[in-house]
DNA sequence: GCGACAG
DNA sequence: ATCTTGTCGC
């Protein structure tokens, strides 16, 4: 289950960093993926706090086609603290993925993997809890460093932390900012980049786009009453 | 001590 | 995270 305080989460992250699960690779045929997302009330800025109202979503896809959606309101378990995102969102997101009609082959998460103070970001943690290979996607690195790749779709460049390649900048579209792709649970950098390239039609990979849209629709519906 | 810091 | 503004391209 999910740690409920920072000390317990840090302990769990240190444990996760020592695990070496078997690497996963996509099989032949249509890829069954999922994306999960959480959004908060509009107009509220800052790190927030425990109890913040949130809307979560998980969407299951066969290749690029959404086939199931789950949305639910929930409460953040903590304010946002860099390195402790799992404390805030872990239970909500894992619960929603667990409601999908089947387990995906790979789950895309809005968070880092090995680019983390203890090499165990939310993408790693969710994958371990759910026993699902994961790939993280963020707008920017948490700690890793590296220059942008050329402005060509498919171009990548490494992001390093303490001399290790822990993530990659990826141009999913020319003319826009690259995304950061993070290997998570049972994925390596090459596999993570390949999965994102396969699932990205627009800038944001379709599983995350679909989940973000579903979460925001749930928020909008709630605001109307 | 100070700043930086996924969402 | 979320918002606002401006700019570019179709």
PDB file of C-alpha atoms (C1' of nucleotides) in Angstrom:
ATOM      1  CA  UNK A   1       0.000   0.000   0.000  1.00  0.00           C
ATOM      2  CA  UNK A   2       0.997   3.619  -0.256  1.00  0.00           C
ATOM      3  CA  UNK A   3       3.118   5.316   2.388  1.00  0.00           C
ATOM      4  CA  UNK A   4       1.228   8.030   4.217  1.00  0.00           C
ATOM      5  CA  UNK A   5       4.126  10.179   5.375  1.00  0.00           C
ATOM      6  CA  UNK A   6       7.395  11.432   3.924  1.00  0.00           C
ATOM      7  CA  UNK A   7       9.668   9.195   5.995  1.00  0.00           C
ATOM      8  CA  UNK A   8       7.800   6.064   4.963  1.00  0.00           C
ATOM      9  CA  UNK A   9       7.796   7.112   1.304  1.00  0.00           C
ATOM     10  CA  UNK A  10      11.540   7.779   1.363  1.00  0.00           C
ATOM     11  CA  UNK A  11      12.102   4.311   2.831  1.00  0.00           C
ATOM     12  CA  UNK A  12       9.974   2.751   0.109  1.00  0.00           C
ATOM     13  CA  UNK A  13      11.777   4.719  -2.603  1.00  0.00           C
ATOM     14  CA  UNK A  14      15.137   3.490  -1.347  1.00  0.00           C
ATOM     15  CA  UNK A  15      13.795  -0.046  -1.467  1.00  0.00           C
ATOM     16  CA  UNK A  16      12.392   0.419  -4.984  1.00  0.00           C
ATOM     17  CA  UNK A  17      15.770   1.651  -6.185  1.00  0.00           C
ATOM     18  CA  UNK A  18      17.369  -1.675  -5.229  1.00  0.00           C
ATOM     19  CA  UNK A  19      14.898  -3.845  -7.170  1.00  0.00           C
ATOM     20  CA  UNK A  20      15.803  -5.243 -10.597  1.00  0.00           C
ATOM     21  CA  UNK A  21      12.632  -6.587 -12.229  1.00  0.00           C
ATOM     22  CA  UNK A  22      12.870  -8.335 -15.606  1.00  0.00           C
ATOM     23  CA  UNK A  23      12.955  -5.850 -18.501  1.00  0.00           C
ATOM     24  CA  UNK A  24       9.822  -5.612 -20.631  1.00  0.00           C
ATOM     25  CA  UNK A  25       9.567  -5.148 -24.390  1.00  0.00           C
ATOM     26  CA  UNK A  26       6.453  -4.665 -26.524  1.00  0.00           C
ATOM     27  CA  UNK A  27       5.207  -7.884 -28.098  1.00  0.00           C
ATOM     28  CA  UNK A  28       3.913  -8.319 -31.630  1.00  0.00           C
ATOM     29  CA  UNK A  29       0.489  -7.011 -32.548  1.00  0.00           C
ATOM     30  CA  UNK A  30      -1.556  -4.113 -31.201  1.00  0.00           C
ATOM     31  CA  UNK A  31      -0.063  -2.544 -28.094  1.00  0.00           C
ATOM     32  CA  UNK A  32      -2.457  -2.363 -25.136  1.00  0.00           C
ATOM     33  CA  UNK A  33      -1.456   0.713 -23.182  1.00  0.00           C
ATOM     34  CA  UNK A  34      -2.975   3.009 -20.590  1.00  0.00           C
ATOM     35  CA  UNK A  35      -2.446   6.549 -19.382  1.00  0.00           C
ATOM     36  CA  UNK A  36      -3.344   8.112 -16.054  1.00  0.00           C
ATOM     37  CA  UNK A  37      -3.703  11.756 -15.051  1.00  0.00           C
ATOM     38  CA  UNK A  38      -4.832  13.918 -12.160  1.00  0.00           C
ATOM     39  CA  UNK A  39      -5.901  17.552 -12.271  1.00  0.00           C
ATOM     40  CA  UNK A  40      -6.864  20.048  -9.609  1.00  0.00           C
ATOM     41  CA  UNK A  41      -9.259  22.961  -9.234  1.00  0.00           C
ATOM     42  CA  UNK A  42      -8.689  25.699 -11.739  1.00  0.00           C
ATOM     43  CA  UNK A  43      -7.308  28.980 -10.497  1.00  0.00           C
ATOM     44  CA  UNK A  44      -5.401  27.477  -7.577  1.00  0.00           C
ATOM     45  CA  UNK A  45      -1.631  27.775  -7.782  1.00  0.00           C
ATOM     46  CA  UNK A  46       1.174  26.646  -5.560  1.00  0.00           C
ATOM     47  CA  UNK A  47       2.045  23.272  -4.048  1.00  0.00           C
ATOM     48  CA  UNK A  48      -1.317  22.695  -2.428  1.00  0.00           C
ATOM     49  CA  UNK A  49      -1.906  20.596   0.653  1.00  0.00           C
ATOM     50  CA  UNK A  50      -3.458  17.384   1.899  1.00  0.00           C
ATOM     51  CA  UNK A  51      -7.160  17.216   1.161  1.00  0.00           C
ATOM     52  CA  UNK A  52      -7.018  19.209  -2.083  1.00  0.00           C
ATOM     53  CA  UNK A  53      -9.900  18.150  -4.306  1.00  0.00           C
ATOM     54  CA  UNK A  54      -8.613  16.356  -7.405  1.00  0.00           C
ATOM     55  CA  UNK A  55     -10.014  14.528 -10.421  1.00  0.00           C
ATOM     56  CA  UNK A  56      -8.255  11.433 -11.653  1.00  0.00           C
ATOM     57  CA  UNK A  57      -8.617   9.477 -14.879  1.00  0.00           C
ATOM     58  CA  UNK A  58      -7.241   6.328 -16.451  1.00  0.00           C
ATOM     59  CA  UNK A  59      -7.781   5.372 -20.089  1.00  0.00           C
ATOM     60  CA  UNK A  60      -7.053   2.023 -21.747  1.00  0.00           C
ATOM     61  CA  UNK A  61      -6.037   1.974 -25.417  1.00  0.00           C
ATOM     62  CA  UNK A  62      -5.476  -0.616 -28.107  1.00  0.00           C
ATOM     63  CA  UNK A  63      -2.687   0.966 -30.089  1.00  0.00           C
ATOM     64  CA  UNK A  64      -4.063   4.524 -30.625  1.00  0.00           C
ATOM     65  CA  UNK A  65      -7.744   3.781 -29.962  1.00  0.00           C
ATOM     66  CA  UNK A  66      -9.248   4.390 -26.493  1.00  0.00           C
ATOM     67  CA  UNK A  67     -11.358   1.413 -25.422  1.00  0.00           C
ATOM     68  CA  UNK A  68     -12.142   2.142 -21.755  1.00  0.00           C
ATOM     69  CA  UNK A  69     -12.177   5.154 -19.450  1.00  0.00           C
ATOM     70  CA  UNK A  70     -12.420   5.492 -15.691  1.00  0.00           C
ATOM     71  CA  UNK A  71     -12.713   8.816 -13.880  1.00  0.00           C
ATOM     72  CA  UNK A  72     -13.211   9.659 -10.233  1.00  0.00           C
ATOM     73  CA  UNK A  73     -12.919  12.593  -7.862  1.00  0.00           C
ATOM     74  CA  UNK A  74     -10.549  12.211  -4.977  1.00  0.00           C
ATOM     75  CA  UNK A  75      -8.378  14.057  -2.504  1.00  0.00           C
ATOM     76  CA  UNK A  76      -4.653  14.706  -2.616  1.00  0.00           C
ATOM     77  CA  UNK A  77      -2.936  12.980   0.295  1.00  0.00           C
ATOM     78  CA  UNK A  78      -0.287  15.718   0.692  1.00  0.00           C
ATOM     79  CA  UNK A  79       0.962  18.943  -0.787  1.00  0.00           C
ATOM     80  CA  UNK A  80       3.350  18.772  -3.709  1.00  0.00           C
ATOM     81  CA  UNK A  81       6.980  18.385  -2.681  1.00  0.00           C
ATOM     82  CA  UNK A  82       9.612  17.620  -5.346  1.00  0.00           C
ATOM     83  CA  UNK A  83      10.667  14.004  -4.934  1.00  0.00           C
ATOM     84  CA  UNK A  84       7.519  13.089  -3.010  1.00  0.00           C
ATOM     85  CA  UNK A  85       4.875  13.272  -5.725  1.00  0.00           C
ATOM     86  CA  UNK A  86       3.755   9.732  -4.907  1.00  0.00           C
ATOM     87  CA  UNK A  87       2.598  10.946  -1.518  1.00  0.00           C
ATOM     88  CA  UNK A  88       0.246  13.393  -3.214  1.00  0.00           C
ATOM     89  CA  UNK A  89      -1.074  11.352  -6.142  1.00  0.00           C
ATOM     90  CA  UNK A  90      -0.074   7.703  -5.804  1.00  0.00           C
ATOM     91  CA  UNK A  91      -3.251   6.317  -4.227  1.00  0.00           C
ATOM     92  CA  UNK A  92      -5.625   8.206  -6.547  1.00  0.00           C
ATOM     93  CA  UNK A  93      -3.826   7.197  -9.736  1.00  0.00           C
ATOM     94  CA  UNK A  94      -3.210   3.584  -8.813  1.00  0.00           C
ATOM     95  CA  UNK A  95      -6.834   3.181  -7.790  1.00  0.00           C
ATOM     96  CA  UNK A  96      -8.040   4.418 -11.161  1.00  0.00           C
ATOM     97  CA  UNK A  97      -5.705   2.211 -13.172  1.00  0.00           C
ATOM     98  CA  UNK A  98      -6.908  -0.690 -11.072  1.00  0.00           C
ATOM     99  CA  UNK A  99     -10.496  -0.001 -12.165  1.00  0.00           C
ATOM    100  CA  UNK A 100      -9.690  -0.549 -15.849  1.00  0.00           C
ATOM    101  CA  UNK A 101     -11.232  -3.727 -17.320  1.00  0.00           C
ATOM    102  CA  UNK A 102      -7.823  -5.257 -17.906  1.00  0.00           C
ATOM    103  CA  UNK A 103      -4.228  -4.581 -17.041  1.00  0.00           C
ATOM    104  CA  UNK A 104      -2.338  -2.725 -19.799  1.00  0.00           C
ATOM    105  CA  UNK A 105       0.945  -3.983 -21.213  1.00  0.00           C
ATOM    106  CA  UNK A 106       2.453  -0.596 -20.408  1.00  0.00           C
ATOM    107  CA  UNK A 107       1.253   2.429 -18.410  1.00  0.00           C
ATOM    108  CA  UNK A 108       2.194   6.033 -19.190  1.00  0.00           C
ATOM    109  CA  UNK A 109       2.554   8.306 -16.179  1.00  0.00           C
ATOM    110  CA  UNK A 110       2.869  12.069 -15.795  1.00  0.00           C
ATOM    111  CA  UNK A 111       6.030  11.928 -13.673  1.00  0.00           C
ATOM    112  CA  UNK A 112       9.664  10.887 -13.632  1.00  0.00           C
ATOM    113  CA  UNK A 113      11.291   7.484 -13.209  1.00  0.00           C
ATOM    114  CA  UNK A 114      14.975   7.290 -12.408  1.00  0.00           C
ATOM    115  CA  UNK A 115      15.366  11.077 -12.628  1.00  0.00           C
ATOM    116  CA  UNK A 116      14.775  11.415  -8.927  1.00  0.00           C
ATOM    117  CA  UNK A 117      16.823  11.967  -5.724  1.00  0.00           C
ATOM    118  CA  UNK A 118      16.457   8.257  -4.887  1.00  0.00           C
ATOM    119  CA  UNK A 119      15.998   6.941  -8.443  1.00  0.00           C
ATOM    120  CA  UNK A 120      12.390   6.059  -7.718  1.00  0.00           C
ATOM    121  CA  UNK A 121       9.980   8.640  -9.130  1.00  0.00           C
ATOM    122  CA  UNK A 122       6.228   8.197  -9.446  1.00  0.00           C
ATOM    123  CA  UNK A 123       6.468   6.208 -12.707  1.00  0.00           C
ATOM    124  CA  UNK A 124       8.717   3.619 -11.039  1.00  0.00           C
ATOM    125  CA  UNK A 125       6.534   3.475  -7.930  1.00  0.00           C
ATOM    126  CA  UNK A 126       3.206   3.110  -9.760  1.00  0.00           C
ATOM    127  CA  UNK A 127       4.623   0.342 -11.921  1.00  0.00           C
ATOM    128  CA  UNK A 128       5.886  -1.570  -8.907  1.00  0.00           C
ATOM    129  CA  UNK A 129       2.606  -1.209  -7.028  1.00  0.00           C
ATOM    130  CA  UNK A 130       0.484  -2.238 -10.000  1.00  0.00           C
ATOM    131  CA  UNK A 131       2.931  -4.788 -11.406  1.00  0.00           C
ATOM    132  CA  UNK A 132       2.816  -3.057 -14.801  1.00  0.00           C
ATOM    133  CA  UNK A 133       5.698  -1.778 -16.953  1.00  0.00           C
ATOM    134  CA  UNK A 134       5.665   2.022 -16.995  1.00  0.00           C
ATOM    135  CA  UNK A 135       7.025   4.989 -18.932  1.00  0.00           C
ATOM    136  CA  UNK A 136       7.124   8.501 -17.478  1.00  0.00           C
ATOM    137  CA  UNK A 137       6.553  11.659 -19.498  1.00  0.00           C
ATOM    138  CA  UNK A 138       7.173  15.176 -18.165  1.00  0.00           C
ATOM    139  CA  UNK A 139       7.674  18.691 -19.490  1.00  0.00           C
ATOM    140  CA  UNK A 140      11.073  19.002 -17.830  1.00  0.00           C
ATOM    141  CA  UNK A 141      13.574  16.966 -15.851  1.00  0.00           C
ATOM    142  CA  UNK A 142      13.578  16.901 -12.060  1.00  0.00           C
ATOM    143  CA  UNK A 143      17.342  16.674 -11.540  1.00  0.00           C
ATOM    144  CA  UNK A 144      18.880  15.275 -14.741  1.00  0.00           C
ATOM    145  CA  UNK A 145      20.691  17.493 -17.239  1.00  0.00           C
ATOM    146  CA  UNK A 146      21.239  17.482 -20.980  1.00  0.00           C
ATOM    147  CA  UNK A 147      20.862  19.700 -24.047  1.00  0.00           C
ATOM    148  CA  UNK A 148      17.902  19.653 -26.436  1.00  0.00           C
ATOM    149  CA  UNK A 149      17.969  17.509 -29.589  1.00  0.00           C
ATOM    150  CA  UNK A 150      17.590  19.070 -33.063  1.00  0.00           C
ATOM    151  CA  UNK A 151      14.089  20.287 -33.963  1.00  0.00           C
ATOM    152  CA  UNK A 152      13.144  17.197 -35.954  1.00  0.00           C
ATOM    153  CA  UNK A 153      10.410  14.697 -35.048  1.00  0.00           C
ATOM    154  CA  UNK A 154      11.973  11.606 -33.511  1.00  0.00           C
ATOM    155  CA  UNK A 155      15.193  13.323 -32.447  1.00  0.00           C
ATOM    156  CA  UNK A 156      16.393  12.481 -28.937  1.00  0.00           C
ATOM    157  CA  UNK A 157      19.199  13.473 -26.583  1.00  0.00           C
ATOM    158  CA  UNK A 158      20.283  11.935 -23.286  1.00  0.00           C
ATOM    159  CA  UNK A 159      19.563  13.311 -19.815  1.00  0.00           C
ATOM    160  CA  UNK A 160      22.200  12.418 -17.234  1.00  0.00           C
ATOM    161  CA  UNK A 161      22.171  12.183 -13.466  1.00  0.00           C
ATOM    162  CA  UNK A 162      25.468  11.402 -11.740  1.00  0.00           C
ATOM    163  CA  UNK A 163      26.857  10.127 -15.032  1.00  0.00           C
ATOM    164  CA  UNK A 164      23.945   7.775 -15.749  1.00  0.00           C
ATOM    165  CA  UNK A 165      21.472   8.178 -18.613  1.00  0.00           C
ATOM    166  CA  UNK A 166      18.216   8.280 -16.666  1.00  0.00           C
ATOM    167  CA  UNK A 167      15.891   9.863 -19.265  1.00  0.00           C
ATOM    168  CA  UNK A 168      15.836  11.453 -22.712  1.00  0.00           C
ATOM    169  CA  UNK A 169      14.579  14.585 -24.375  1.00  0.00           C
ATOM    170  CA  UNK A 170      12.316  13.486 -27.228  1.00  0.00           C
ATOM    171  CA  UNK A 171      10.927  15.523 -30.103  1.00  0.00           C
ATOM    172  CA  UNK A 172       7.468  14.078 -30.613  1.00  0.00           C
ATOM    173  CA  UNK A 173       6.719  17.046 -32.909  1.00  0.00           C
ATOM    174  CA  UNK A 174       8.918  19.515 -34.715  1.00  0.00           C
ATOM    175  CA  UNK A 175       8.440  23.157 -33.784  1.00  0.00           C
ATOM    176  CA  UNK A 176       7.471  22.568 -30.165  1.00  0.00           C
ATOM    177  CA  UNK A 177       9.371  21.990 -26.962  1.00  0.00           C
ATOM    178  CA  UNK A 178      10.635  18.432 -26.546  1.00  0.00           C
ATOM    179  CA  UNK A 179       9.188  16.166 -23.862  1.00  0.00           C
ATOM    180  CA  UNK A 180      11.180  14.279 -21.267  1.00  0.00           C
ATOM    181  CA  UNK A 181      10.708  10.510 -21.548  1.00  0.00           C
ATOM    182  CA  UNK A 182      11.585   8.486 -18.458  1.00  0.00           C
ATOM    183  CA  UNK A 183      12.160   4.749 -18.265  1.00  0.00           C
ATOM    184  CA  UNK A 184      10.047   3.561 -15.336  1.00  0.00           C
ATOM    185  CA  UNK A 185       9.227   0.101 -14.026  1.00  0.00           C
ATOM    186  CA  UNK A 186      10.710  -2.675 -16.221  1.00  0.00           C
ATOM    187  CA  UNK A 187      11.593  -0.274 -19.055  1.00  0.00           C
ATOM    188  CA  UNK A 188      14.951   1.027 -20.274  1.00  0.00           C
ATOM    189  CA  UNK A 189      15.571   4.304 -22.099  1.00  0.00           C
ATOM    190  CA  UNK A 190      15.352   2.771 -25.593  1.00  0.00           C
ATOM    191  CA  UNK A 191      12.090   0.985 -24.841  1.00  0.00           C
ATOM    192  CA  UNK A 192      10.579   4.064 -23.205  1.00  0.00           C
ATOM    193  CA  UNK A 193      11.445   6.243 -26.211  1.00  0.00           C
ATOM    194  CA  UNK A 194      10.119   3.608 -28.635  1.00  0.00           C
ATOM    195  CA  UNK A 195       6.799   3.363 -26.780  1.00  0.00           C
ATOM    196  CA  UNK A 196       6.338   7.128 -26.747  1.00  0.00           C
ATOM    197  CA  UNK A 197       7.242   7.419 -30.430  1.00  0.00           C
ATOM    198  CA  UNK A 198       4.723   4.741 -31.297  1.00  0.00           C
ATOM    199  CA  UNK A 199       1.902   6.323 -29.260  1.00  0.00           C
ATOM    200  CA  UNK A 200       2.561  10.003 -30.033  1.00  0.00           C
ATOM    201  CA  UNK A 201       0.531  11.454 -32.887  1.00  0.00           C
ATOM    202  CA  UNK A 202       0.405  14.953 -31.441  1.00  0.00           C
ATOM    203  CA  UNK A 203       2.977  16.317 -29.023  1.00  0.00           C
ATOM    204  CA  UNK A 204       1.610  14.429 -26.020  1.00  0.00           C
ATOM    205  CA  UNK A 205       1.328  10.623 -26.335  1.00  0.00           C
ATOM    206  CA  UNK A 206      -2.292   9.548 -26.851  1.00  0.00           C
ATOM    207  CA  UNK A 207      -2.729   7.636 -23.554  1.00  0.00           C
ATOM    208  CA  UNK A 208      -1.817  10.739 -21.558  1.00  0.00           C
ATOM    209  CA  UNK A 209      -3.803  13.051 -23.825  1.00  0.00           C
ATOM    210  CA  UNK A 210      -6.890  10.896 -23.396  1.00  0.00           C
ATOM    211  CA  UNK A 211      -6.478  10.647 -19.633  1.00  0.00           C
ATOM    212  CA  UNK A 212      -5.878  14.389 -19.273  1.00  0.00           C
ATOM    213  CA  UNK A 213      -8.960  15.136 -21.329  1.00  0.00           C
ATOM    214  CA  UNK A 214     -11.088  12.732 -19.283  1.00  0.00           C
ATOM    215  CA  UNK A 215      -9.904  14.223 -15.981  1.00  0.00           C
ATOM    216  CA  UNK A 216     -10.581  17.776 -17.136  1.00  0.00           C
ATOM    217  CA  UNK A 217     -14.026  16.820 -18.396  1.00  0.00           C
ATOM    218  CA  UNK A 218     -14.832  15.372 -14.987  1.00  0.00           C
ATOM    219  CA  UNK A 219     -13.657  18.602 -13.370  1.00  0.00           C
ATOM    220  CA  UNK A 220     -15.789  20.692 -15.712  1.00  0.00           C
ATOM    221  CA  UNK A 221     -18.859  18.548 -15.038  1.00  0.00           C
ATOM    222  CA  UNK A 222     -18.376  18.919 -11.289  1.00  0.00           C
ATOM    223  CA  UNK A 223     -18.088  22.698 -11.545  1.00  0.00           C
ATOM    224  CA  UNK A 224     -21.513  22.853 -13.177  1.00  0.00           C
ATOM    225  CA  UNK A 225     -23.043  20.883 -10.342  1.00  0.00           C
TER     226      UNK A 225
ATOM    227  C1'  DG B   1      22.298  29.584   5.079  1.00  0.00           C
ATOM    228  C1'  DC B   2      20.345  29.934   0.148  1.00  0.00           C
ATOM    229  C1'  DG B   3      18.328  28.475  -4.080  1.00  0.00           C
ATOM    230  C1'  DA B   4      16.573  24.759  -7.035  1.00  0.00           C
ATOM    231  C1'  DC B   5      12.951  21.462  -7.365  1.00  0.00           C
ATOM    232  C1'  DA B   6       8.262  16.055 -11.626  1.00  0.00           C
ATOM    233  C1'  DG B   7       3.081  17.897 -10.581  1.00  0.00           C
TER     234       DG B   7
ATOM    235  C1'  DA C   1      -0.103  22.368 -11.172  1.00  0.00           C
ATOM    236  C1'  DT C   2      -2.848  26.681 -13.614  1.00  0.00           C
ATOM    237  C1'  DC C   3      -3.213  31.230 -15.894  1.00  0.00           C
ATOM    238  C1'  DT C   4      -2.184  35.001 -19.265  1.00  0.00           C
ATOM    239  C1'  DT C   5      -0.252  36.874 -23.011  1.00  0.00           C
ATOM    240  C1'  DG C   6       1.529  37.013 -27.570  1.00  0.00           C
ATOM    241  C1'  DT C   7       2.868  34.871 -31.984  1.00  0.00           C
ATOM    242  C1'  DC C   8       2.747  31.857 -35.852  1.00  0.00           C
ATOM    243  C1'  DG C   9       0.598  29.023 -39.249  1.00  0.00           C
ATOM    244  C1'  DC C  10      -3.367  26.875 -41.595  1.00  0.00           C
TER     245       DC C  10
END
